[in-house]
mmCIF file of C-alpha atoms in Angstrom:
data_model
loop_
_atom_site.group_PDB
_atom_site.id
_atom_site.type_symbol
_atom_site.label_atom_id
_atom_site.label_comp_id
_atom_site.label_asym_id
_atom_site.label_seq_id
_atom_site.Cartn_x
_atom_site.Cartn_y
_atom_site.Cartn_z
ATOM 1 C CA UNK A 93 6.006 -11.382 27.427
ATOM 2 C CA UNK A 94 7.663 -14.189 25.539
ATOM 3 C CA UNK A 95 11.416 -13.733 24.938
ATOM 4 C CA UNK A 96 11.246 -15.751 21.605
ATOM 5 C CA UNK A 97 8.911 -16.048 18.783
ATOM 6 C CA UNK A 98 6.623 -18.881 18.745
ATOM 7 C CA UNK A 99 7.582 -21.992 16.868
ATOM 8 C CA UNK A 100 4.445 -22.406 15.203
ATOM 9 C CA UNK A 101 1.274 -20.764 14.344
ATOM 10 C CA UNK A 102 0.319 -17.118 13.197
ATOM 11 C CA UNK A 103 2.586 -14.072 12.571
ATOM 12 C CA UNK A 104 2.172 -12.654 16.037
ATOM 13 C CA UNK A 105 4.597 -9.833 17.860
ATOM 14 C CA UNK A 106 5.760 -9.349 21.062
ATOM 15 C CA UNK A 107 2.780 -6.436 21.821
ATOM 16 C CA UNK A 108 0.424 -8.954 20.342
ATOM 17 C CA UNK A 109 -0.841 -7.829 17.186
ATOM 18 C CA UNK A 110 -1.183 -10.508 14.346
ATOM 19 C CA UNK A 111 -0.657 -9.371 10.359
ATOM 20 C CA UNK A 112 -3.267 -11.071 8.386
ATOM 21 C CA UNK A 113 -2.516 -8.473 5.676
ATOM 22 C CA UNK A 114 0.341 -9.366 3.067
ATOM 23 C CA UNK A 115 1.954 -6.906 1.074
ATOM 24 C CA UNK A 116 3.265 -8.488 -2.206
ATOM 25 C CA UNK A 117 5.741 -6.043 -4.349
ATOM 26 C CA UNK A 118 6.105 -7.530 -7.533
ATOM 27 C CA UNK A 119 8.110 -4.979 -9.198
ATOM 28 C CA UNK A 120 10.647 -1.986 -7.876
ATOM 29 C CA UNK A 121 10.292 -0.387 -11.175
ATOM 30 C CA UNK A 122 7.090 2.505 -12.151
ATOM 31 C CA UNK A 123 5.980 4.110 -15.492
ATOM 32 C CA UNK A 124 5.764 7.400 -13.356
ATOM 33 C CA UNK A 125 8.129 9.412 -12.037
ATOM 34 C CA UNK A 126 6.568 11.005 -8.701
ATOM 35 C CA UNK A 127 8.127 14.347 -7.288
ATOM 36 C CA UNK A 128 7.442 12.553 -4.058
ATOM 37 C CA UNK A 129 8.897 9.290 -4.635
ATOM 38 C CA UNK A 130 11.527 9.294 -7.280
ATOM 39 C CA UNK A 131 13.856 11.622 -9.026
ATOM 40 C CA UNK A 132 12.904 12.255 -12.769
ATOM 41 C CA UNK A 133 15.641 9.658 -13.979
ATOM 42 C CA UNK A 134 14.228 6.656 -11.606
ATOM 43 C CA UNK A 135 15.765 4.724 -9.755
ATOM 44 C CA UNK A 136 18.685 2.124 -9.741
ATOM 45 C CA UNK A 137 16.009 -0.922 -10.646
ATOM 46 C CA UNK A 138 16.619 -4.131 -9.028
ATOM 47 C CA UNK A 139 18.626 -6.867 -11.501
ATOM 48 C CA UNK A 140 16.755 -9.436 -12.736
ATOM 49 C CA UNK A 141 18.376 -12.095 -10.597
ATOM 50 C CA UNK A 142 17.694 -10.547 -7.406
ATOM 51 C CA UNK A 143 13.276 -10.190 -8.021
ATOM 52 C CA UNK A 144 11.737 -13.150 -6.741
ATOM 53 C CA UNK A 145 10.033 -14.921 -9.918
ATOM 54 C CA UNK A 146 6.731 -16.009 -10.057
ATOM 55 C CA UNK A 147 7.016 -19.813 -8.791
ATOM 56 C CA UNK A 148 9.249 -18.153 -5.641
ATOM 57 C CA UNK A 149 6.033 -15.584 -5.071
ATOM 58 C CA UNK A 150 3.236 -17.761 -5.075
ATOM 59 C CA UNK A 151 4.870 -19.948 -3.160
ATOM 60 C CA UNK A 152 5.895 -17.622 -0.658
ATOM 61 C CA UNK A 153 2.387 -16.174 -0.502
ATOM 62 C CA UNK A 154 1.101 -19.939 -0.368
ATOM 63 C CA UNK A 155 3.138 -20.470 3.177
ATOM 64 C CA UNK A 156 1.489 -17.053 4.197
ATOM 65 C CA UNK A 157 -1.838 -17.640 3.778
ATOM 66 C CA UNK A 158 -1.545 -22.102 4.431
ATOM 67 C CA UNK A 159 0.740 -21.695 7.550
ATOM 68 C CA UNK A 160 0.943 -18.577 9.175
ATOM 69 C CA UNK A 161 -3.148 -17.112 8.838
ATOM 70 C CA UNK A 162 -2.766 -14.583 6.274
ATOM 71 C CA UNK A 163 -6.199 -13.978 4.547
ATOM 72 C CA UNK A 164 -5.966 -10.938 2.563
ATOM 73 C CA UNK A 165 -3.465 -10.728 -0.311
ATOM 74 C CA UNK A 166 -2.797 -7.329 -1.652
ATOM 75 C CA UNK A 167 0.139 -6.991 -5.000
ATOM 76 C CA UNK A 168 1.828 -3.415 -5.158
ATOM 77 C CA UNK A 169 5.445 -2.054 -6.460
ATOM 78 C CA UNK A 170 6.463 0.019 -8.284
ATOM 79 C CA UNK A 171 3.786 -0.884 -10.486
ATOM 80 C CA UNK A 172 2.607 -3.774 -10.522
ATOM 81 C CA UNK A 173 0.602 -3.855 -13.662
ATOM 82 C CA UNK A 174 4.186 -3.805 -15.539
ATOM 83 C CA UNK A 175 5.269 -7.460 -14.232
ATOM 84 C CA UNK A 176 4.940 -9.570 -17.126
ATOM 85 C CA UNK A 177 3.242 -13.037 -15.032
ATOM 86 C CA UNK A 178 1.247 -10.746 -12.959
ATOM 87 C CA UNK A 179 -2.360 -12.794 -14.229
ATOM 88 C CA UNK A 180 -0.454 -15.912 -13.624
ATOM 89 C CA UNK A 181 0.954 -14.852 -10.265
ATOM 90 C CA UNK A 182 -3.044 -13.823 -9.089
ATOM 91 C CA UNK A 183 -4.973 -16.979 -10.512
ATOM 92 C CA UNK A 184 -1.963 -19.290 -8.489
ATOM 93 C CA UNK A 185 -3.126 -17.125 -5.193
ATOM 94 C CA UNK A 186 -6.620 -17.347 -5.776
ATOM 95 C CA UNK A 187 -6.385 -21.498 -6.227
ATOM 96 C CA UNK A 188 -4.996 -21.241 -2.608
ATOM 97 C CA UNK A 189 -6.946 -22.937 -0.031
ATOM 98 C CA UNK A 190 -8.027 -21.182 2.324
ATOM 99 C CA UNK A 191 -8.239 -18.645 -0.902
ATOM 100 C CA UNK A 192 -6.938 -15.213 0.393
ATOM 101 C CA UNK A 193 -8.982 -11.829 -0.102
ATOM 102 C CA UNK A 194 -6.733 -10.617 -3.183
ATOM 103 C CA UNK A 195 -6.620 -6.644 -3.847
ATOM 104 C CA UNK A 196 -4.340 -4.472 -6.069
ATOM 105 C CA UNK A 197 -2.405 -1.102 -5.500
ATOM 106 C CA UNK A 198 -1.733 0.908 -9.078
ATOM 107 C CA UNK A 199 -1.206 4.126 -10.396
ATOM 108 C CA UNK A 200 -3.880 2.891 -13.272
ATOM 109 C CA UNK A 201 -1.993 3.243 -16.361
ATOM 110 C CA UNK A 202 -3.454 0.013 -18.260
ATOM 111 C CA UNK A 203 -5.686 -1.019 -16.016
ATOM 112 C CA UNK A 204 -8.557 -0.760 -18.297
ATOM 113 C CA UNK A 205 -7.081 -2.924 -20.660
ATOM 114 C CA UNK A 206 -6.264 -5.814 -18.238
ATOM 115 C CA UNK A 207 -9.398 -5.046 -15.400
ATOM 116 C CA UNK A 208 -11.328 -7.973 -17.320
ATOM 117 C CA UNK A 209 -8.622 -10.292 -17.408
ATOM 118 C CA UNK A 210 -7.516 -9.529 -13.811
ATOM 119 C CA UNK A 211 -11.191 -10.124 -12.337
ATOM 120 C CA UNK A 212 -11.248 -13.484 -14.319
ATOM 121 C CA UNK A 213 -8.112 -14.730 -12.689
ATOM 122 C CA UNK A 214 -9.601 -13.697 -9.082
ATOM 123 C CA UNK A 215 -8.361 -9.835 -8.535
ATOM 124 C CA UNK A 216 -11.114 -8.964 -6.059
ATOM 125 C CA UNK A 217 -10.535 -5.653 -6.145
ATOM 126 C CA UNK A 218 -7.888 -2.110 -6.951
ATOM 127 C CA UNK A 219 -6.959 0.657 -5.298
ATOM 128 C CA UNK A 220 -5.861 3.745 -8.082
ATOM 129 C CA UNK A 221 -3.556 6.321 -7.094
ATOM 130 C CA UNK A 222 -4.376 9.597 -8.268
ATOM 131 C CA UNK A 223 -3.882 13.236 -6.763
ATOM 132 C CA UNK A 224 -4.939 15.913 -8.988
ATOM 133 C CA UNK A 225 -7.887 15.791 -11.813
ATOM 134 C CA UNK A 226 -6.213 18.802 -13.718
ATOM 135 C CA UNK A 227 -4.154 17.728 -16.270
ATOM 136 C CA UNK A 228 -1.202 19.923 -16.424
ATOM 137 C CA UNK A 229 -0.575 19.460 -12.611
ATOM 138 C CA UNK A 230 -0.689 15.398 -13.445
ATOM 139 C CA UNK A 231 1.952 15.934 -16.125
ATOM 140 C CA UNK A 232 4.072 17.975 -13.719
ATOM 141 C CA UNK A 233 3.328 15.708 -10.299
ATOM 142 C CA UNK A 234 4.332 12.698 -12.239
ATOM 143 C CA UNK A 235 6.361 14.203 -15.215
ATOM 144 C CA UNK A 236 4.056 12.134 -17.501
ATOM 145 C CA UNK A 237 1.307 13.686 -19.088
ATOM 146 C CA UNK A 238 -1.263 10.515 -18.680
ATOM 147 C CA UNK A 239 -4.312 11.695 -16.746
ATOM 148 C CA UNK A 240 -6.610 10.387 -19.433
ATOM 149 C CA UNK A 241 -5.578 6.834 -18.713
ATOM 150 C CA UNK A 242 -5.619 7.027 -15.137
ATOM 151 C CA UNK A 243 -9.040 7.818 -15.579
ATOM 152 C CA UNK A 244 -10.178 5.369 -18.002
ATOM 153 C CA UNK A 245 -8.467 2.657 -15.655
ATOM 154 C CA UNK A 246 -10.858 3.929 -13.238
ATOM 155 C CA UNK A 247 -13.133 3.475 -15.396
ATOM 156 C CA UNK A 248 -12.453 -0.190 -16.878
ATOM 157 C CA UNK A 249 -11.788 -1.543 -13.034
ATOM 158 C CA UNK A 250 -15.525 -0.466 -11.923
ATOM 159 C CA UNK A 251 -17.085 -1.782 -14.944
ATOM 160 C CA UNK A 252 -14.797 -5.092 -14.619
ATOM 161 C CA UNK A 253 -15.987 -5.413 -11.260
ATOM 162 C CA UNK A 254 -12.934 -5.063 -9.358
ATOM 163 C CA UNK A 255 -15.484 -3.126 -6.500
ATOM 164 C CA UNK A 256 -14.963 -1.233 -4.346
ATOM 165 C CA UNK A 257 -12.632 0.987 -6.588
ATOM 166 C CA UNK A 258 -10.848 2.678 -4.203
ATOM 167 C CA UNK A 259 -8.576 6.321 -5.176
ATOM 168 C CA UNK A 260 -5.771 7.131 -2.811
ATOM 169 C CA UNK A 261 -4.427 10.717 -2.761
ATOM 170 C CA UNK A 262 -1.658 12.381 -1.585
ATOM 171 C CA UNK A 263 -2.163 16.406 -1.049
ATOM 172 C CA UNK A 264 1.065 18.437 -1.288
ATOM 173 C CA UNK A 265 1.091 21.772 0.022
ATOM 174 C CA UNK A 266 1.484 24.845 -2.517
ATOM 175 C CA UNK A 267 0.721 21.845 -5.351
ATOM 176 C CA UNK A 268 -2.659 20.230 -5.483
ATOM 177 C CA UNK A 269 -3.977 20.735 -1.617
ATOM 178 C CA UNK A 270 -6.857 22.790 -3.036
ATOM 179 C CA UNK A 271 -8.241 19.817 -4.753
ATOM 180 C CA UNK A 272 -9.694 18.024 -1.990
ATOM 181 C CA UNK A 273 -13.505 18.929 -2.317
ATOM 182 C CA UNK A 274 -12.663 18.427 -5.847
ATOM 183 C CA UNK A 275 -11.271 14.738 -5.772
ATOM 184 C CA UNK A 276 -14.316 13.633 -3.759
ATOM 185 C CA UNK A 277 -16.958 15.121 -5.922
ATOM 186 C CA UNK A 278 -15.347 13.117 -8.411
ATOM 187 C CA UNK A 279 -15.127 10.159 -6.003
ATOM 188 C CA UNK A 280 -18.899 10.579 -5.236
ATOM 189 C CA UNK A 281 -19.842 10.860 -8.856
ATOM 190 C CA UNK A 282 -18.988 8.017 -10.168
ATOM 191 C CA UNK A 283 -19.233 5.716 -6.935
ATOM 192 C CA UNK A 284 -15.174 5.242 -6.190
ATOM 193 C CA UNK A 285 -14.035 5.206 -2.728
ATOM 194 C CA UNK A 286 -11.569 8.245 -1.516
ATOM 195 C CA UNK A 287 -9.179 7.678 0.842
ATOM 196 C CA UNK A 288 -6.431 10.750 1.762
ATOM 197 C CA UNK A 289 -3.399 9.808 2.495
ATOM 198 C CA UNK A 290 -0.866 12.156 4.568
ATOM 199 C CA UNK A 291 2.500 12.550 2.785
ATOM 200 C CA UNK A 292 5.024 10.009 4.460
ATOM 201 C CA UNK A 293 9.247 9.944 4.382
ATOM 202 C CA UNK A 294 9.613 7.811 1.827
ATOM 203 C CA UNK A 295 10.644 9.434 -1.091
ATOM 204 C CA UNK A 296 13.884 8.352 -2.473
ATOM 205 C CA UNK A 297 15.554 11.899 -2.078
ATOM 206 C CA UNK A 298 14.595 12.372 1.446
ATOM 207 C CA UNK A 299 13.265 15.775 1.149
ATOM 208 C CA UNK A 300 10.266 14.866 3.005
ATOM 209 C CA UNK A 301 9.504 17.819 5.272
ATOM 210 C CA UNK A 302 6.835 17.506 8.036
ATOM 211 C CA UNK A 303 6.406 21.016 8.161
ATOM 212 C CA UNK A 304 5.202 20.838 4.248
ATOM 213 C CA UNK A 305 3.209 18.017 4.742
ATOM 214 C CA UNK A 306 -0.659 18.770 4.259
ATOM 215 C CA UNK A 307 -2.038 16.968 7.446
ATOM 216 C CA UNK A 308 -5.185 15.302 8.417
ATOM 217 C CA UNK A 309 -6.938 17.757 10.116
ATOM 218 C CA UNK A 310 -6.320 20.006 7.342
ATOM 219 C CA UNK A 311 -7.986 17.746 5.212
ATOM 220 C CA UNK A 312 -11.062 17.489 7.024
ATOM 221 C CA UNK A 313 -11.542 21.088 7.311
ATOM 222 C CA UNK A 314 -11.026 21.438 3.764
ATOM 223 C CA UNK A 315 -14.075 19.221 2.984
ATOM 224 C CA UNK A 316 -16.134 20.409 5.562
ATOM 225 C CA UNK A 317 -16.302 23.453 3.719
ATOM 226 C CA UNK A 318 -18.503 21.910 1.072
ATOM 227 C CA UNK A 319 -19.624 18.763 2.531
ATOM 228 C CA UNK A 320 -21.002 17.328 5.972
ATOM 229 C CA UNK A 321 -19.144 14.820 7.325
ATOM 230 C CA UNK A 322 -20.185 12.302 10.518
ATOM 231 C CA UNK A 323 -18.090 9.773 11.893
ATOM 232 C CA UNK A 324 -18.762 6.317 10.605
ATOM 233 C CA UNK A 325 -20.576 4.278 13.358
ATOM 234 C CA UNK A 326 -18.553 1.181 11.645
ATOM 235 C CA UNK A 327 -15.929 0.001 13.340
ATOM 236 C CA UNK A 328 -12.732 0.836 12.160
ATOM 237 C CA UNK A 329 -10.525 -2.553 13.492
ATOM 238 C CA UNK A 330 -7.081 -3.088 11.917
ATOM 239 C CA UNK A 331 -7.909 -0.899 8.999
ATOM 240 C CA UNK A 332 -5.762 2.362 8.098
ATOM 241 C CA UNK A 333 -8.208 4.572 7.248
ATOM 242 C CA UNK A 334 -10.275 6.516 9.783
ATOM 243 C CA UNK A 335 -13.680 6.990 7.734
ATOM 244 C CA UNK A 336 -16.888 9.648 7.419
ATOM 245 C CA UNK A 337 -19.661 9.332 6.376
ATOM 246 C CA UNK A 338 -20.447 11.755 3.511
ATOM 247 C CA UNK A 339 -23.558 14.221 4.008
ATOM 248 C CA UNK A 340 -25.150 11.317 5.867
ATOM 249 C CA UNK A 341 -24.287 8.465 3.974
ATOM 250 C CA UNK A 342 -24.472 5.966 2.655
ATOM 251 C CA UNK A 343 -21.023 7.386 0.810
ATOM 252 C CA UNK A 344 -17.882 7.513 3.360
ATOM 253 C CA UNK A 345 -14.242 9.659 2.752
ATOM 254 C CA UNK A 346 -11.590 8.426 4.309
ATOM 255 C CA UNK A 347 -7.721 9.510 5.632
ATOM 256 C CA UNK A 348 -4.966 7.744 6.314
ATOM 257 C CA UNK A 349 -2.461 9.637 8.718
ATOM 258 C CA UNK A 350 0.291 7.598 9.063
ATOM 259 C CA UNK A 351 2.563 10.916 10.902
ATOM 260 C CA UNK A 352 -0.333 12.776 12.620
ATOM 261 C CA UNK A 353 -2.393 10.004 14.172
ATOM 262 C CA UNK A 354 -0.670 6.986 14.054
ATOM 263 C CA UNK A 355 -2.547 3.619 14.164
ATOM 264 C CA UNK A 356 0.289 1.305 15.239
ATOM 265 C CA UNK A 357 -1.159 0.071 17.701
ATOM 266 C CA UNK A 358 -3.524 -1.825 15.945
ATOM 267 C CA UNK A 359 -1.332 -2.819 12.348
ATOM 268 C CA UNK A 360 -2.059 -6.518 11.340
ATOM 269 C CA UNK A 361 0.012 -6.204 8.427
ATOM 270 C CA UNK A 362 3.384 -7.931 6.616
ATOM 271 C CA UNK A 363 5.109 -7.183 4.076
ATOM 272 C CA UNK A 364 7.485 -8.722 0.766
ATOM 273 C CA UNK A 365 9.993 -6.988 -1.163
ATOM 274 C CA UNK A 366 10.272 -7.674 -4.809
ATOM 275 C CA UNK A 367 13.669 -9.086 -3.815
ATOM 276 C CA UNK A 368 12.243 -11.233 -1.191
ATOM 277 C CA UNK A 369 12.515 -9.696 2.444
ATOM 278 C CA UNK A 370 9.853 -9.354 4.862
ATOM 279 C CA UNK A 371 9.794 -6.105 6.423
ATOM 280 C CA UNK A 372 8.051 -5.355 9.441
ATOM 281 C CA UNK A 373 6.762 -2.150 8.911
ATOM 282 C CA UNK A 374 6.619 0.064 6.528
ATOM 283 C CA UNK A 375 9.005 1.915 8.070
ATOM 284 C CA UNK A 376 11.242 -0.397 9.271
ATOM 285 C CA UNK A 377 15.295 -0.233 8.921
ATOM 286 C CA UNK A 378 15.652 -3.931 9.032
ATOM 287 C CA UNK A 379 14.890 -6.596 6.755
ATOM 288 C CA UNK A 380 14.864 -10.706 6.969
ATOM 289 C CA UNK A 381 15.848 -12.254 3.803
ATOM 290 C CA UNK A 382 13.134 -15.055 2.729
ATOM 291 C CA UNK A 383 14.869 -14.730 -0.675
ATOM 292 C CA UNK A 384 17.899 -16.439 0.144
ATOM 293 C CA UNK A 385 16.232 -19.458 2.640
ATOM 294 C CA UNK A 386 14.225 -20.332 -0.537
ATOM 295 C CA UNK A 387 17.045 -20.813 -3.045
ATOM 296 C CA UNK A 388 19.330 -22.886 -0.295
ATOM 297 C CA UNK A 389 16.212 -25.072 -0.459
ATOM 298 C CA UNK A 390 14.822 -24.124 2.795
ATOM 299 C CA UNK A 391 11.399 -26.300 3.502
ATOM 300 C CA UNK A 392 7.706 -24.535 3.744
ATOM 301 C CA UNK A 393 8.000 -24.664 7.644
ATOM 302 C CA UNK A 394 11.525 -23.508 7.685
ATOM 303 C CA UNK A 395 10.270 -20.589 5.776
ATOM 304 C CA UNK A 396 7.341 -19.543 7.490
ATOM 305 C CA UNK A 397 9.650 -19.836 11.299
ATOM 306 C CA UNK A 398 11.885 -17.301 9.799
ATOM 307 C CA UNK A 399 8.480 -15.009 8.925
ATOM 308 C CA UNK A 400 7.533 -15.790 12.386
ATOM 309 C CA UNK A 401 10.968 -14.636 14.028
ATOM 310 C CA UNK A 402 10.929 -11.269 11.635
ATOM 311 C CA UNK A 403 7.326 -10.730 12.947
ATOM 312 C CA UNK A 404 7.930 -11.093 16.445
ATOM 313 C CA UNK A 405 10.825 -8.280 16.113
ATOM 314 C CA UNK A 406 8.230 -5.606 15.070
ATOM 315 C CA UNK A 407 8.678 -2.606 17.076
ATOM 316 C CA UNK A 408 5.805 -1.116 19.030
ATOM 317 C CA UNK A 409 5.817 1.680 16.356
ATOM 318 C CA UNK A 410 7.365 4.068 13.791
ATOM 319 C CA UNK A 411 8.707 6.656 15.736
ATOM 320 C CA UNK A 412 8.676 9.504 12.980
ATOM 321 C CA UNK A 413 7.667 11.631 15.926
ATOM 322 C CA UNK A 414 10.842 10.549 17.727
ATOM 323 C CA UNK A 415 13.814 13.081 17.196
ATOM 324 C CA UNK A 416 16.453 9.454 16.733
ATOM 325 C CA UNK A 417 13.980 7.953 13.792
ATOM 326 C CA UNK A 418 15.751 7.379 10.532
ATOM 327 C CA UNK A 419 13.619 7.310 7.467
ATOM 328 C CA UNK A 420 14.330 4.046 5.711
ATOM 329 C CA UNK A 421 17.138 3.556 2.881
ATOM 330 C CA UNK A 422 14.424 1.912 0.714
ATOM 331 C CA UNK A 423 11.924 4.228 -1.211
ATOM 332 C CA UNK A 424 8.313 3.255 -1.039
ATOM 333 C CA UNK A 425 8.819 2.316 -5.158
ATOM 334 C CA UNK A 426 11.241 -0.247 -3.712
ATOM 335 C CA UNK A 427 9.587 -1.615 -0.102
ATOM 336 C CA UNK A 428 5.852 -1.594 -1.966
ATOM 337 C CA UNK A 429 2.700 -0.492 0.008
#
């Protein structure tokens, strides 16, 4: 094993692995207020001076995907649809040669408005968070009662052609962990992609409890009470989601447990801060400022060896099973997905 990171080339680690996958947050700030991620006041937002602008993000994606082999490109937050250059920010990344895979994590609220615009300037595709299809229990999860346009972003993303639409959902126990059948009749209905995602400690209150935590194999047998599920003869590679097939196909369901059956081992991806900082892992407790390198007037190749070094620190894994592990400082609002 190499004691230092190599001087050139891809984003590699000392166990091997190579991130491909970029994280982009463009924003720390959300029109929601999650119970699981932020308190109903928000959060201290990040000053203006400190977010990367537009110019600084494209061209720290650009030295991502020209110099260090990232080919998929995927913007989060906060919410991203509330950045102000966001089309500008997407067209610049899809005039990139080699021209990344580009993909989009919201909680929908707009999305129908600007789907159109966003597949013109080469969005790819979304993925739409949503947990609950009854109303009231939207309004309470995130203390804003907008279900409808959730929905109707659904809605204007598939018929914009931002395919596969895919719906992440986070079950809760005691709150909405009855809906799962539920969410993927809906997901089957109207041809959306469900992925499940198990409940991770990132909120910004650190109440995350494991032992409330609705888990994968609860999941499953949830929707195995209404639907037959086979595991997907694709390979799943670097991808989070384990998959089914859905009473034989061609329709699959997927989960994403992060805490109960970890995919470390096989993460490709890297991430940006709003602010500029590559983090590791989602998880990680240390950051490498990229922010900083680029205003001192820090060169393309000078950037991408400091990517390189914060790359080749990634641990072997997160270690939330691990009695020392330390859930990080930074809220998934402000680290982005």
């Amino acid at each position: 094993m190499k004691a230092t990171h190599p001087s050139d080339g891809v984003l590699v680690d000392r166990y091997g692995r190579i991130a491909r996958d970029l994280r982009v947050s463009l924003t720390d700030k959300c029109n929601l207020r999650c119970t699981y991620c932020m308190p109903a006041e928000g959060l201290p937002w990040l000053a203006g001076p400190q977010l990367l602008t537009d110019e600084e993000i494209v061209r720290l994606v650009g030295v991502a995907v020209r110099r260090l082999g990232v080919t998929e490109v995927r913007f989060t937050g906060g919410e991203p649809l509330i950045r102000p250059g966001l089309l500008d920010i997407v067209a610049a990344v899809a005039a990139l040669e080699p021209r990344p895979r580009i993909s989009l994590t919201t909680n929908g609220i707009g999305l129908d408005r600007l789907a159109p615009a966003l597949h013109a300037a080469g969005l790819d595709r979304v993925n739409v968070s949503l947990d609950t299809l009854d109303a009231d229990r939207f309004t309470a999860l995130t203390r804003r009662p907008r279900l409808d346009a959730v929905l109707a972003g659904l809605a204007g993303a598939a018929a914009a052609g931002l395919t596969p639409v895919k719906i992440n959902s986070v079950l809760m126990r005691g709150v909405n962990d009855d809906e799962a059948p539920a969410l993927l009749r809906f997901a089957l209905t109207h041809g959306y992609e469900l992925r499940f995602i198990e409940q991770m400690p990132l909120d910004a209150q650190h109440g995350w409890d494991r032992a409330a935590m609705v888990t994968a194999d609860e999941i499953l047998a949830s929707l195995r009470r209404e639907f037959d599920l086979r595991t997907d003869p694709v390979e799943r590679g670097s991808a989070p989601a384990e998959t089914w097939l859905v009473d034989g196909g061609p329709a699959r369901v997927g989960v994403i447990a992060s805490v109960t059956r970890p995919f470390c081992g096989d993460c490709d991806r890297t991430r940006l801060t709003a602010d500029g900082q590559v983090r590791a892992c989602l998880f990680a407790t240390e950051e490498s400022d990229l922010r900083g390198a680029l205003r001192a007037g820090v060169d393309d190749e000078g950037l991408a060896d400091r990517w390189r070094r914060a790359m080749w620190g990634k641990r072997a894994g997160h270690g939330i099973d691990d009695p020392t592990f330390l859930q990080p400082a930074r809220p998934m609002s402000a680290i982005g997905g």
